[in-house]
GROMACS .gro file of C-alpha atoms in nm:
model
  441
    1UNK     CA    1   0.012   0.006  -0.001
    2UNK     CA    2   0.104   0.369  -0.026
    3UNK     CA    3   0.382   0.533   0.190
    4UNK     CA    4   0.468   0.869   0.270
    5UNK     CA    5   0.709   1.043   0.505
    6UNK     CA    6   0.758   0.716   0.691
    7UNK     CA    7   0.372   0.640   0.724
    8UNK     CA    8   0.244   0.328   0.552
    9UNK     CA    9  -0.108   0.273   0.476
   10UNK     CA   10  -0.204  -0.077   0.513
   11UNK     CA   11  -0.592  -0.079   0.478
   12UNK     CA   12  -0.831   0.117   0.294
   13UNK     CA   13  -1.225   0.092   0.359
   14UNK     CA   14  -1.520   0.282   0.211
   15UNK     CA   15  -1.756   0.329   0.453
   16UNK     CA   16  -2.120   0.369   0.388
   17UNK     CA   17  -2.414   0.487   0.625
   18UNK     CA   18  -2.564   0.206   0.843
   19UNK     CA   19  -2.889   0.278   0.720
   20UNK     CA   20  -2.850   0.429   0.378
   21UNK     CA   21  -3.102   0.706   0.290
   22UNK     CA   22  -3.297   0.760  -0.038
   23UNK     CA   23  -3.071   0.912  -0.324
   24UNK     CA   24  -3.101   1.273  -0.340
   25UNK     CA   25  -2.968   1.627  -0.447
   26UNK     CA   26  -2.887   1.872  -0.175
   27UNK     CA   27  -2.785   2.240  -0.252
   28UNK     CA   28  -2.532   2.410  -0.074
   29UNK     CA   29  -2.574   2.787   0.051
   30UNK     CA   30  -2.418   3.075  -0.116
   31UNK     CA   31  -2.151   3.107   0.200
   32UNK     CA   32  -2.058   2.700   0.136
   33UNK     CA   33  -2.033   2.740  -0.254
   34UNK     CA   34  -1.787   3.028  -0.243
   35UNK     CA   35  -1.431   2.954  -0.403
   36UNK     CA   36  -1.251   3.016  -0.097
   37UNK     CA   37  -1.350   2.702   0.100
   38UNK     CA   38  -1.302   2.442  -0.193
   39UNK     CA   39  -1.051   2.262  -0.010
   40UNK     CA   40  -1.082   2.018   0.318
   41UNK     CA   41  -1.015   2.111   0.685
   42UNK     CA   42  -0.720   1.877   0.771
   43UNK     CA   43  -0.715   1.784   1.147
   44UNK     CA   44  -0.450   1.583   1.318
   45UNK     CA   45  -0.520   1.423   1.664
   46UNK     CA   46  -0.250   1.257   1.850
   47UNK     CA   47  -0.351   1.011   2.154
   48UNK     CA   48  -0.115   0.856   2.412
   49UNK     CA   49  -0.027   0.514   2.433
   50UNK     CA   50  -0.185   0.262   2.652
   51UNK     CA   51  -0.149  -0.117   2.720
   52UNK     CA   52  -0.531  -0.132   2.698
   53UNK     CA   53  -0.553  -0.013   2.338
   54UNK     CA   54  -0.591  -0.319   2.121
   55UNK     CA   55  -0.523  -0.217   1.760
   56UNK     CA   56  -0.765  -0.472   1.603
   57UNK     CA   57  -1.079  -0.337   1.824
   58UNK     CA   58  -0.982   0.012   1.813
   59UNK     CA   59  -1.009  -0.005   1.441
   60UNK     CA   60  -1.326  -0.223   1.432
   61UNK     CA   61  -1.499   0.035   1.644
   62UNK     CA   62  -1.388   0.337   1.420
   63UNK     CA   63  -1.535   0.150   1.115
   64UNK     CA   64  -1.851   0.079   1.278
   65UNK     CA   65  -1.889   0.406   1.441
   66UNK     CA   66  -1.822   0.600   1.100
   67UNK     CA   67  -2.084   0.379   0.958
   68UNK     CA   68  -2.327   0.491   1.245
   69UNK     CA   69  -2.282   0.846   1.251
   70UNK     CA   70  -2.305   0.885   0.884
   71UNK     CA   71  -2.686   0.768   0.912
   72UNK     CA   72  -2.725   1.116   1.041
   73UNK     CA   73  -2.441   1.301   0.868
   74UNK     CA   74  -2.513   1.126   0.546
   75UNK     CA   75  -2.404   1.405   0.310
   76UNK     CA   76  -2.061   1.346   0.407
   77UNK     CA   77  -2.085   1.000   0.243
   78UNK     CA   78  -2.180   1.208  -0.105
   79UNK     CA   79  -2.009   1.395  -0.343
   80UNK     CA   80  -1.979   1.764  -0.374
   81UNK     CA   81  -2.017   1.894  -0.761
   82UNK     CA   82  -2.091   2.198  -0.945
   83UNK     CA   83  -2.464   2.289  -0.988
   84UNK     CA   84  -2.555   2.244  -1.371
   85UNK     CA   85  -2.638   2.624  -1.392
   86UNK     CA   86  -2.304   2.714  -1.220
   87UNK     CA   87  -2.498   2.874  -0.917
   88UNK     CA   88  -2.310   2.727  -0.654
   89UNK     CA   89  -2.256   2.363  -0.526
   90UNK     CA   90  -2.460   2.087  -0.453
   91UNK     CA   91  -2.411   1.727  -0.306
   92UNK     CA   92  -2.514   1.421  -0.489
   93UNK     CA   93  -2.612   1.185  -0.229
   94UNK     CA   94  -2.619   0.828  -0.314
   95UNK     CA   95  -2.431   0.675  -0.013
   96UNK     CA   96  -2.086   0.679  -0.221
   97UNK     CA   97  -1.908   0.655   0.114
   98UNK     CA   98  -1.650   0.810   0.313
   99UNK     CA   99  -1.262   0.680   0.326
  100UNK     CA  100  -1.122   0.504   0.631
  101UNK     CA  101  -0.754   0.423   0.606
  102UNK     CA  102  -0.540   0.210   0.854
  103UNK     CA  103  -0.170   0.298   0.872
  104UNK     CA  104   0.132   0.248   1.091
  105UNK     CA  105   0.457   0.439   1.128
  106UNK     CA  106   0.784   0.346   1.306
  107UNK     CA  107   0.955   0.689   1.278
  108UNK     CA  108   0.700   0.876   1.519
  109UNK     CA  109   0.599   0.869   1.873
  110UNK     CA  110   0.361   1.074   2.056
  111UNK     CA  111   0.643   1.324   2.183
  112UNK     CA  112   0.725   1.443   1.854
  113UNK     CA  113   0.402   1.637   1.810
  114UNK     CA  114   0.511   1.843   2.140
  115UNK     CA  115   0.715   2.071   1.881
  116UNK     CA  116   0.639   2.190   1.540
  117UNK     CA  117   0.711   1.997   1.240
  118UNK     CA  118   1.064   2.085   1.076
  119UNK     CA  119   0.901   2.165   0.741
  120UNK     CA  120   0.523   2.262   0.675
  121UNK     CA  121   0.438   1.937   0.472
  122UNK     CA  122   0.624   1.687   0.718
  123UNK     CA  123   0.296   1.537   0.869
  124UNK     CA  124   0.141   1.501   0.534
  125UNK     CA  125   0.170   1.124   0.551
  126UNK     CA  126  -0.099   1.114   0.853
  127UNK     CA  127  -0.384   1.203   0.571
  128UNK     CA  128  -0.234   1.021   0.277
  129UNK     CA  129  -0.559   1.080   0.044
  130UNK     CA  130  -0.603   1.443   0.096
  131UNK     CA  131  -0.893   1.589  -0.103
  132UNK     CA  132  -0.694   1.799  -0.341
  133UNK     CA  133  -0.997   1.927  -0.526
  134UNK     CA  134  -1.340   1.937  -0.359
  135UNK     CA  135  -1.518   1.902  -0.721
  136UNK     CA  136  -1.320   1.600  -0.844
  137UNK     CA  137  -1.554   1.344  -0.746
  138UNK     CA  138  -1.311   1.260  -0.434
  139UNK     CA  139  -1.500   1.189  -0.078
  140UNK     CA  140  -1.568   1.480   0.120
  141UNK     CA  141  -1.468   1.278   0.433
  142UNK     CA  142  -1.132   1.090   0.506
  143UNK     CA  143  -1.050   0.950   0.835
  144UNK     CA  144  -0.690   0.787   0.858
  145UNK     CA  145  -0.600   0.588   1.209
  146UNK     CA  146  -0.238   0.555   1.247
  147UNK     CA  147  -0.045   0.364   1.497
  148UNK     CA  148   0.297   0.510   1.604
  149UNK     CA  149   0.601   0.324   1.734
  150UNK     CA  150   0.531   0.390   2.097
  151UNK     CA  151   0.169   0.257   2.042
  152UNK     CA  152   0.026   0.601   2.043
  153UNK     CA  153  -0.240   0.668   1.785
  154UNK     CA  154  -0.266   0.962   1.535
  155UNK     CA  155  -0.619   1.045   1.389
  156UNK     CA  156  -0.612   1.243   1.070
  157UNK     CA  157  -0.930   1.396   0.919
  158UNK     CA  158  -0.993   1.564   0.595
  159UNK     CA  159  -1.327   1.722   0.604
  160UNK     CA  160  -1.472   1.919   0.304
  161UNK     CA  161  -1.483   2.301   0.398
  162UNK     CA  162  -1.774   2.329   0.153
  163UNK     CA  163  -1.992   2.105   0.382
  164UNK     CA  164  -1.880   2.206   0.725
  165UNK     CA  165  -1.714   2.515   0.918
  166UNK     CA  166  -1.509   2.446   1.218
  167UNK     CA  167  -1.782   2.442   1.458
  168UNK     CA  168  -1.979   2.170   1.262
  169UNK     CA  169  -1.651   1.963   1.195
  170UNK     CA  170  -1.596   1.961   1.579
  171UNK     CA  171  -1.960   1.870   1.653
  172UNK     CA  172  -1.935   1.600   1.397
  173UNK     CA  173  -1.597   1.449   1.528
  174UNK     CA  174  -1.720   1.448   1.890
  175UNK     CA  175  -2.049   1.261   1.768
  176UNK     CA  176  -1.809   1.014   1.564
  177UNK     CA  177  -1.594   0.967   1.873
  178UNK     CA  178  -1.891   0.910   2.115
  179UNK     CA  179  -2.033   0.629   1.871
  180UNK     CA  180  -1.669   0.457   1.852
  181UNK     CA  181  -1.645   0.483   2.248
  182UNK     CA  182  -2.002   0.339   2.303
  183UNK     CA  183  -2.152   0.654   2.462
  184UNK     CA  184  -2.392   0.683   2.163
  185UNK     CA  185  -2.577   0.369   2.008
  186UNK     CA  186  -2.807   0.503   1.788
  187UNK     CA  187  -2.836   0.812   1.544
  188UNK     CA  188  -3.163   0.919   1.733
  189UNK     CA  189  -2.947   0.983   2.069
  190UNK     CA  190  -2.752   1.268   1.896
  191UNK     CA  191  -2.805   1.583   2.104
  192UNK     CA  192  -2.872   1.798   1.922
  193UNK     CA  193  -2.935   1.645   1.581
  194UNK     CA  194  -2.768   1.765   1.271
  195UNK     CA  195  -2.939   2.031   1.077
  196UNK     CA  196  -2.893   2.066   0.700
  197UNK     CA  197  -3.132   2.373   0.598
  198UNK     CA  198  -2.844   2.521   0.389
  199UNK     CA  199  -3.128   2.756   0.249
  200UNK     CA  200  -3.124   2.961   0.557
  201UNK     CA  201  -2.777   3.136   0.427
  202UNK     CA  202  -2.885   3.233   0.076
  203UNK     CA  203  -2.968   3.561   0.004
  204UNK     CA  204  -3.319   3.628   0.103
  205UNK     CA  205  -3.563   3.773  -0.157
  206UNK     CA  206  -3.640   4.090   0.071
  207UNK     CA  207  -3.276   4.160   0.059
  208UNK     CA  208  -3.177   4.089  -0.308
  209UNK     CA  209  -3.040   4.338  -0.529
  210UNK     CA  210  -3.003   4.598  -0.263
  211UNK     CA  211  -2.730   4.843  -0.387
  212UNK     CA  212  -2.439   4.820  -0.169
  213UNK     CA  213  -2.159   5.096  -0.246
  214UNK     CA  214  -1.904   4.847  -0.227
  215UNK     CA  215  -1.823   4.480  -0.158
  216UNK     CA  216  -1.731   4.359   0.212
  217UNK     CA  217  -1.416   4.482   0.326
  218UNK     CA  218  -1.222   4.130   0.273
  219UNK     CA  219  -1.307   4.125  -0.109
  220UNK     CA  220  -1.170   4.473  -0.153
  221UNK     CA  221  -0.804   4.485  -0.351
  222UNK     CA  222  -0.537   4.675  -0.182
  223UNK     CA  223  -0.218   4.805  -0.372
  224UNK     CA  224   0.087   4.557  -0.375
  225UNK     CA  225   0.372   4.760  -0.273
  226UNK     CA  226   0.630   4.457  -0.196
  227UNK     CA  227   0.544   4.166  -0.407
  228UNK     CA  228   0.374   4.055  -0.119
  229UNK     CA  229   0.304   3.700  -0.215
  230UNK     CA  230   0.691   3.647  -0.346
  231UNK     CA  231   0.771   3.673   0.028
  232UNK     CA  232   0.616   3.324   0.103
  233UNK     CA  233   0.728   3.171  -0.205
  234UNK     CA  234   1.084   3.270  -0.273
  235UNK     CA  235   1.227   3.108   0.036
  236UNK     CA  236   1.125   2.821   0.255
  237UNK     CA  237   0.851   2.872   0.539
  238UNK     CA  238   0.939   2.749   0.891
  239UNK     CA  239   0.670   2.639   1.121
  240UNK     CA  240   0.676   2.803   1.465
  241UNK     CA  241   0.451   2.702   1.774
  242UNK     CA  242   0.425   2.923   2.078
  243UNK     CA  243   0.187   2.854   2.367
  244UNK     CA  244   0.019   3.106   2.565
  245UNK     CA  245  -0.048   3.033   2.907
  246UNK     CA  246  -0.283   3.213   3.146
  247UNK     CA  247  -0.037   3.418   3.280
  248UNK     CA  248   0.087   3.537   2.939
  249UNK     CA  249  -0.263   3.631   2.812
  250UNK     CA  250  -0.312   3.807   3.132
  251UNK     CA  251   0.002   4.031   3.082
  252UNK     CA  252  -0.091   4.082   2.745
  253UNK     CA  253  -0.427   4.219   2.861
  254UNK     CA  254  -0.291   4.433   3.119
  255UNK     CA  255  -0.032   4.594   2.851
  256UNK     CA  256  -0.330   4.647   2.602
  257UNK     CA  257  -0.519   4.799   2.886
  258UNK     CA  258  -0.258   5.027   3.023
  259UNK     CA  259  -0.282   5.251   2.694
  260UNK     CA  260  -0.646   5.229   2.632
  261UNK     CA  261  -0.846   5.559   2.666
  262UNK     CA  262  -1.077   5.616   2.943
  263UNK     CA  263  -1.418   5.449   2.891
  264UNK     CA  264  -1.313   5.190   2.621
  265UNK     CA  265  -1.472   4.855   2.747
  266UNK     CA  266  -1.208   4.594   2.832
  267UNK     CA  267  -1.051   4.389   2.565
  268UNK     CA  268  -1.090   4.020   2.549
  269UNK     CA  269  -0.803   3.734   2.544
  270UNK     CA  270  -0.876   3.703   2.180
  271UNK     CA  271  -0.872   4.047   2.084
  272UNK     CA  272  -0.511   4.093   2.243
  273UNK     CA  273  -0.358   3.780   2.134
  274UNK     CA  274  -0.476   3.818   1.782
  275UNK     CA  275  -0.325   4.178   1.773
  276UNK     CA  276  -0.013   4.053   1.925
  277UNK     CA  277   0.033   3.807   1.658
  278UNK     CA  278  -0.056   4.002   1.377
  279UNK     CA  279   0.194   4.288   1.495
  280UNK     CA  280   0.484   4.032   1.550
  281UNK     CA  281   0.410   3.887   1.218
  282UNK     CA  282   0.403   4.220   1.050
  283UNK     CA  283   0.718   4.354   1.219
  284UNK     CA  284   0.916   4.055   1.127
  285UNK     CA  285   0.840   4.069   0.737
  286UNK     CA  286   1.000   4.440   0.708
  287UNK     CA  287   0.723   4.565   0.494
  288UNK     CA  288   0.694   4.913   0.341
  289UNK     CA  289   0.521   5.118   0.589
  290UNK     CA  290   0.255   5.224   0.359
  291UNK     CA  291   0.150   4.892   0.264
  292UNK     CA  292  -0.208   4.808   0.363
  293UNK     CA  293  -0.226   4.506   0.609
  294UNK     CA  294  -0.545   4.296   0.662
  295UNK     CA  295  -0.600   4.029   0.949
  296UNK     CA  296  -0.888   3.822   0.850
  297UNK     CA  297  -1.061   3.559   1.109
  298UNK     CA  298  -1.378   3.382   1.134
  299UNK     CA  299  -1.688   3.487   1.326
  300UNK     CA  300  -1.974   3.246   1.385
  301UNK     CA  301  -2.293   3.414   1.282
  302UNK     CA  302  -2.526   3.160   1.412
  303UNK     CA  303  -2.650   3.370   1.700
  304UNK     CA  304  -2.572   3.721   1.500
  305UNK     CA  305  -2.829   3.672   1.204
  306UNK     CA  306  -3.230   3.702   1.229
  307UNK     CA  307  -3.373   3.455   1.307
  308UNK     CA  308  -3.099   3.282   1.470
  309UNK     CA  309  -2.998   2.940   1.288
  310UNK     CA  310  -3.128   2.636   1.440
  311UNK     CA  311  -2.886   2.442   1.698
  312UNK     CA  312  -2.732   2.154   1.509
  313UNK     CA  313  -2.653   2.358   1.188
  314UNK     CA  314  -2.329   2.215   1.064
  315UNK     CA  315  -2.301   2.393   0.763
  316UNK     CA  316  -2.063   2.681   0.705
  317UNK     CA  317  -2.218   2.961   0.938
  318UNK     CA  318  -1.920   3.258   0.951
  319UNK     CA  319  -1.830   3.536   0.778
  320UNK     CA  320  -1.464   3.685   0.767
  321UNK     CA  321  -1.393   3.972   1.024
  322UNK     CA  322  -1.143   4.216   0.861
  323UNK     CA  323  -0.901   4.444   1.044
  324UNK     CA  324  -0.705   4.679   0.828
  325UNK     CA  325  -0.433   4.910   0.883
  326UNK     CA  326  -0.081   5.008   0.712
  327UNK     CA  327   0.243   4.815   0.823
  328UNK     CA  328   0.376   5.152   0.972
  329UNK     CA  329   0.075   5.211   1.202
  330UNK     CA  330   0.058   4.841   1.317
  331UNK     CA  331   0.427   4.885   1.432
  332UNK     CA  332   0.438   5.222   1.563
  333UNK     CA  333   0.080   5.242   1.757
  334UNK     CA  334   0.046   5.027   2.095
  335UNK     CA  335  -0.110   4.679   2.108
  336UNK     CA  336  -0.441   4.818   2.210
  337UNK     CA  337  -0.473   4.998   1.868
  338UNK     CA  338  -0.450   4.679   1.717
  339UNK     CA  339  -0.660   4.499   1.943
  340UNK     CA  340  -0.948   4.781   1.893
  341UNK     CA  341  -0.912   4.732   1.517
  342UNK     CA  342  -0.961   4.355   1.587
  343UNK     CA  343  -1.285   4.458   1.819
  344UNK     CA  344  -1.443   4.680   1.556
  345UNK     CA  345  -1.406   4.409   1.293
  346UNK     CA  346  -1.607   4.195   1.529
  347UNK     CA  347  -1.878   4.469   1.585
  348UNK     CA  348  -1.928   4.533   1.207
  349UNK     CA  349  -2.077   4.190   1.167
  350UNK     CA  350  -2.443   4.157   1.217
  351UNK     CA  351  -2.736   4.036   1.014
  352UNK     CA  352  -2.708   4.285   0.750
  353UNK     CA  353  -2.340   4.226   0.725
  354UNK     CA  354  -2.394   3.870   0.656
  355UNK     CA  355  -2.679   3.912   0.407
  356UNK     CA  356  -2.437   4.143   0.225
  357UNK     CA  357  -2.156   3.879   0.201
  358UNK     CA  358  -2.439   3.623   0.103
  359UNK     CA  359  -2.563   3.823  -0.200
  360UNK     CA  360  -2.178   3.938  -0.291
  361UNK     CA  361  -2.110   3.558  -0.299
  362UNK     CA  362  -2.419   3.471  -0.488
  363UNK     CA  363  -2.362   3.713  -0.755
  364UNK     CA  364  -1.991   3.669  -0.839
  365UNK     CA  365  -1.706   3.417  -0.790
  366UNK     CA  366  -1.512   3.643  -0.546
  367UNK     CA  367  -1.258   3.547  -0.301
  368UNK     CA  368  -1.056   3.746  -0.018
  369UNK     CA  369  -0.806   3.942  -0.158
  370UNK     CA  370  -0.435   3.794   0.007
  371UNK     CA  371  -0.210   4.085  -0.058
  372UNK     CA  372  -0.141   4.209   0.302
  373UNK     CA  373  -0.340   3.984   0.453
  374UNK     CA  374  -0.270   3.717   0.738
  375UNK     CA  375  -0.549   3.469   0.837
  376UNK     CA  376  -0.621   3.334   1.165
  377UNK     CA  377  -0.792   3.044   1.225
  378UNK     CA  378  -0.949   2.982   1.574
  379UNK     CA  379  -0.966   2.617   1.652
  380UNK     CA  380  -0.874   2.645   2.034
  381UNK     CA  381  -1.259   2.691   2.151
  382UNK     CA  382  -1.456   2.446   1.915
  383UNK     CA  383  -1.440   2.150   2.151
  384UNK     CA  384  -1.189   1.949   1.925
  385UNK     CA  385  -0.984   1.872   2.263
  386UNK     CA  386  -1.275   1.665   2.392
  387UNK     CA  387  -1.258   1.412   2.093
  388UNK     CA  388  -1.249   1.099   2.281
  389UNK     CA  389  -1.263   0.773   2.055
  390UNK     CA  390  -1.237   0.559   2.382
  391UNK     CA  391  -0.862   0.645   2.383
  392UNK     CA  392  -0.869   0.934   2.623
  393UNK     CA  393  -0.846   1.286   2.507
  394UNK     CA  394  -0.617   1.380   2.263
  395UNK     CA  395  -0.258   1.519   2.372
  396UNK     CA  396  -0.218   1.742   2.048
  397UNK     CA  397  -0.493   1.889   1.831
  398UNK     CA  398  -0.361   2.075   1.501
  399UNK     CA  399  -0.348   2.109   1.123
  400UNK     CA  400  -0.193   1.817   0.922
  401UNK     CA  401   0.022   2.081   0.727
  402UNK     CA  402   0.142   2.405   0.908
  403UNK     CA  403   0.134   2.705   0.659
  404UNK     CA  404   0.124   3.100   0.632
  405UNK     CA  405  -0.235   3.089   0.787
  406UNK     CA  406  -0.213   3.111   1.192
  407UNK     CA  407  -0.400   2.855   1.374
  408UNK     CA  408  -0.514   2.897   1.777
  409UNK     CA  409  -0.507   2.575   1.912
  410UNK     CA  410  -0.609   2.410   2.232
  411UNK     CA  411  -0.362   2.310   2.498
  412UNK     CA  412  -0.380   1.948   2.668
  413UNK     CA  413  -0.492   2.000   3.015
  414UNK     CA  414  -0.482   2.406   2.993
  415UNK     CA  415  -0.828   2.523   2.953
  416UNK     CA  416  -0.683   2.871   2.973
  417UNK     CA  417  -0.398   2.830   2.719
  418UNK     CA  418  -0.351   2.870   2.356
  419UNK     CA  419  -0.116   2.748   2.131
  420UNK     CA  420  -0.052   2.929   1.804
  421UNK     CA  421   0.100   2.772   1.477
  422UNK     CA  422   0.221   2.977   1.215
  423UNK     CA  423   0.490   2.922   0.912
  424UNK     CA  424   0.692   3.221   0.846
  425UNK     CA  425   0.971   3.288   0.590
  426UNK     CA  426   1.315   3.157   0.698
  427UNK     CA  427   1.451   3.500   0.696
  428UNK     CA  428   1.176   3.626   0.942
  429UNK     CA  429   1.155   3.336   1.157
  430UNK     CA  430   1.417   3.460   1.422
  431UNK     CA  431   1.247   3.793   1.459
  432UNK     CA  432   0.918   3.657   1.472
  433UNK     CA  433   0.962   3.405   1.731
  434UNK     CA  434   1.159   3.672   1.938
  435UNK     CA  435   0.898   3.931   1.897
  436UNK     CA  436   0.566   3.687   1.956
  437UNK     CA  437   0.731   3.539   2.281
  438UNK     CA  438   0.807   3.891   2.425
  439UNK     CA  439   0.460   4.014   2.576
  440UNK     CA  440   0.617   4.329   2.674
  441UNK     CA  441   0.614   4.520   2.346
   0.00000   0.00000   0.00000
């Protein structure tokens, strides 16, 4: 079978729902269908070794659990395609099946994941069949169970972003794990039950054809004064990982609050941490002072639109918050300034803004402009750290590949801590790590 980066795939299984539903076509929403999401979210969870872990039993429980959870999440066993009229995407659901792979590695142990990988694709082998093209007929769900040399287990999951956002993915993975561990025995026990209802995030007739003066800020183009994208292609990217404990985050908040104007509400941990990472990243790249920069981050809109989305909605229910300034201002002004930009970006997102985004996406194939952009993905509060397949909670949660997007990740046994993973150009890595670890600037 296939081998990649010292991971050898032994078995490949096609898993279909235990109770196949009738064939159907399921349209995806305008937000689901956007070009930016036509790739898989790829998760890597590491579980420590235990003498009680019988490989055959665990593998069998994974296969059975996947078949059971797909009864309720049956679209994940279908195939995504473009609609015939090119108006968006749809799922062809005929229970074609998800993929489950069993693999082994004699080169990795659990402790290898305590530090970042030496290169951005070093852990690629833990999801051997990545979904390179969401529309090429490949399964939208791939799960790989890899046994490591010390008896630990790595679980790699590739899940089409067109079908699920981070919250939806985490709900699915926890349900999958509950079946594997025996905490759930029937689809009817899922609380809350998964909800499809993708039409709820399509443009509504009463809002259609409004005359907006400009597209949402994340889609607006800015001048490229420094061949920005070449900064990340002309030299290798180096993965970094920095953990911010409760004390570090409290220090950052104190620093930001020490210079904020009277009467301004207290800043949140997310606002100051995002601002600190953004400033450290920008200053390490030595950008022209007048280069416009953006920080893009997901904002959950389940409770921000009217009416609220139903509990259990697992589709893409987010829009991008966009904080914007220049490289010069980001470097020269204090932490509270950058944090206030993050806050204002969050405050702009309400029902009207979400409808604006949905209409923009339904009318054109726009993507966020990436010039001057740092994308921040928050996985630290999704519940991924609770995914227990009967092997205990994971000691590591993160992406399969580290890249120039910044991930905020949960930390094992530290509920108030956050680990950041970000790959930066070789020439900038020392300065970035020095600045991001220094919470006094």
